[in-house]
Every structure is written in C-alpha cells, then in structure tokens.
Amino acid sequence: MTKRGVTATTITSARAASATDKKPIASSFQILLPFLLTGQVIARRLLYSIRVSMSGGEVFHEKQRLELCAIHALNNVLQERVFTKETADDICKRLAPQCMMNPHRSVLGTGNYDVNVIMAALQSRELAAVWWDKRRSVQNLCLNKIQGFILNVPSRVSLGIVSLPLRRRHWLAVREVNGQYYNLDSKLKGPGCIGGETELRSFLTEQLSPDVAEMLLVVQKEVEDDGTWLKPKDPEN
C-alpha cells in the first residue's frame, strides 16, 4: 500500500509540476500577443504609406488598399497621413446621420467614398475643394495659388494581379514637392515625377480628356473666396 501511495503521490506531483511549467508559457504568449498584433498593424501601415526619396527630396506616397482611394488621395495631396477609414466613416455619418444605408460610401464597408467626403475632410483642415470647369483651359490655372489637385478618372479594375476588362471611377492626387510635380496615384508603385509647370498642364489636359474625368483644386479658404486660383482675364480681351 505504501508503494502504491508513493506512486500516486509522485504522479500527482508530476502532473502539478507539469501544469505549473506550462503557465509561464501561456502567460508569456498572452503578454506578447498585443505587441505582435501591434507590430503587424505598424508593418501594414508602413507598407501602404511610405516616404520615397526622390531627386528633389522626400515624397509621401500612400498605396491602394480596398476601395480607399479617396483617403489615399487626401493624404497624398496633404503629404502626410491625416485621414483614415475611421475618420472617413465618421464624416459619412455626419453627412447622413439618419440614413441606414449611407449614400456617401460603399454598402460593403470597403470605402468608395464620394466627393462630399473629400470636401468635408478638406474643410476640417481649413482647406477648400474647387471644382474645375473643363470648358476652361488648364493654361488659366494660377498654379502658385493651388496646393494640389485631386482627380476623379476612369481606372481599370484589378483582382489581385489580374486586370479585368472593367473601368471604375478612381481618385488620385497630384501636387508639387520641392519644385517638381508628382502623380501620387495610389495604384502606382511609387510617386511618378511629372516635371515642371509645362509638363503638369499637359498631364492634366490628358487626364481630363475622358468625358467622365473631373478635377478638384485644393486651395486655402481665402483663395477659394477671392478666386485667385484662376488667372485674371487679359484686359485687352
């Protein structure tokens, strides 16, 4: 009986010791888990928003994710990560607080924000979005009064690496950084250098050639109010 008792006690003690040994491992994993998840989030943000060293200096460029091109265009034209999906969703709710199906974003919750969200977002930064009348020539733009451009253009739809024979409307940003204008389309691998003012006007003319293409001028509020984003008319004409 003593032998059996000793054996039972030994087994019980061994099991207790084994359970005790496992506890620190579980606790350590629980402690590390938040840091691991935070690291994944940070890595994902770094992957989609980076500063690229160009010949003229660093250029901020946020890459495409889901249907968040409006957010990417806003951040790229501001050259910093200001807006997120959460802030854009909050704007949607403020614009249509009583609507079950919000008309300013995708019903799937993947983004696809409309122009009202972009305009409200810029207003929160003391900026304005001026709609460009395409009947005017881009030669009439007073570029030194314009902070940047947000264009809405038709763009091919991709499913992973497969490009589908479909086109959807897409927001993209263009702005000047250190004397050079850049195409900051979030679908590009990196910022595309357009060049100087002459090259910019040619680029904008080409981008606005499709009937459905539109452009917003991002300007200071006072520039919107006094209309100085447009060159004054020649008195002789």
PDB file of C-alpha atoms in Angstrom, residues 64 66-71 73 106 111-115 118 131-132 134 150-158 166-172 185-187 207-216:
ATOM      1  CA  GLN A  64      -4.004  51.485 -52.649  1.00  0.00           C
ATOM      2  CA  LEU A  66      -9.512  48.135 -50.507  1.00  0.00           C
ATOM      3  CA  GLU A  67     -11.589  50.965 -52.064  1.00  0.00           C
ATOM      4  CA  LEU A  68      -9.887  53.700 -50.036  1.00  0.00           C
ATOM      5  CA  CYS A  69      -8.571  55.749 -52.955  1.00  0.00           C
ATOM      6  CA  ALA A  70     -10.320  58.900 -51.673  1.00  0.00           C
ATOM      7  CA  ILE A  71      -8.435  58.632 -48.358  1.00  0.00           C
ATOM      8  CA  ALA A  73      -5.704  60.921 -52.450  1.00  0.00           C
ATOM      9  CA  SER A 106     -19.875  51.582 -50.180  1.00  0.00           C
ATOM     10  CA  GLY A 111     -14.644  52.608 -48.806  1.00  0.00           C
ATOM     11  CA  ASN A 112     -15.599  54.044 -52.212  1.00  0.00           C
ATOM     12  CA  TYR A 113     -16.203  57.491 -50.660  1.00  0.00           C
ATOM     13  CA  ASP A 114     -17.799  60.222 -52.746  1.00  0.00           C
ATOM     14  CA  VAL A 115     -16.812  63.836 -53.376  1.00  0.00           C
ATOM     15  CA  ILE A 118     -13.411  64.671 -49.703  1.00  0.00           C
ATOM     16  CA  TRP A 131     -14.493  72.107 -58.870  1.00  0.00           C
ATOM     17  CA  TRP A 132     -12.696  72.765 -62.152  1.00  0.00           C
ATOM     18  CA  LYS A 134     -13.355  71.613 -68.009  1.00  0.00           C
ATOM     19  CA  ILE A 150      -7.498  65.632 -56.742  1.00  0.00           C
ATOM     20  CA  LEU A 151      -8.732  63.992 -59.925  1.00  0.00           C
ATOM     21  CA  ASN A 152     -11.547  61.521 -60.458  1.00  0.00           C
ATOM     22  CA  VAL A 153     -10.754  59.416 -63.508  1.00  0.00           C
ATOM     23  CA  PRO A 154     -11.792  56.061 -65.021  1.00  0.00           C
ATOM     24  CA  SER A 155      -9.406  53.296 -63.935  1.00  0.00           C
ATOM     25  CA  ARG A 156      -9.065  49.606 -64.674  1.00  0.00           C
ATOM     26  CA  VAL A 157     -10.351  47.148 -62.074  1.00  0.00           C
ATOM     27  CA  SER A 158      -7.876  44.534 -60.842  1.00  0.00           C
ATOM     28  CA  LEU A 166     -13.791  46.875 -66.458  1.00  0.00           C
ATOM     29  CA  ARG A 167     -13.348  50.522 -65.508  1.00  0.00           C
ATOM     30  CA  ARG A 168     -14.429  52.301 -62.340  1.00  0.00           C
ATOM     31  CA  ARG A 169     -14.040  55.842 -61.106  1.00  0.00           C
ATOM     32  CA  HIS A 170     -10.850  56.385 -59.129  1.00  0.00           C
ATOM     33  CA  TRP A 171      -9.491  59.265 -57.017  1.00  0.00           C
ATOM     34  CA  LEU A 172      -5.841  60.286 -57.392  1.00  0.00           C
ATOM     35  CA  ASP A 185      -1.922  57.850 -57.742  1.00  0.00           C
ATOM     36  CA  SER A 186      -2.236  55.208 -55.001  1.00  0.00           C
ATOM     37  CA  LYS A 187      -2.281  52.465 -57.640  1.00  0.00           C
ATOM     38  CA  GLN A 207      -6.124  63.140 -67.632  1.00  0.00           C
ATOM     39  CA  LEU A 208      -9.204  65.317 -68.161  1.00  0.00           C
ATOM     40  CA  SER A 209      -9.765  64.214 -71.759  1.00  0.00           C
ATOM     41  CA  PRO A 210     -12.289  61.426 -70.919  1.00  0.00           C
ATOM     42  CA  ASP A 211     -15.820  62.818 -70.600  1.00  0.00           C
ATOM     43  CA  VAL A 212     -16.276  61.372 -67.110  1.00  0.00           C
ATOM     44  CA  ALA A 213     -12.992  62.733 -65.707  1.00  0.00           C
ATOM     45  CA  GLU A 214     -13.252  65.551 -63.143  1.00  0.00           C
ATOM     46  CA  MET A 215     -10.797  67.646 -61.128  1.00  0.00           C
ATOM     47  CA  LEU A 216     -10.822  69.416 -57.769  1.00  0.00           C
TER      48      LEU A 216
END
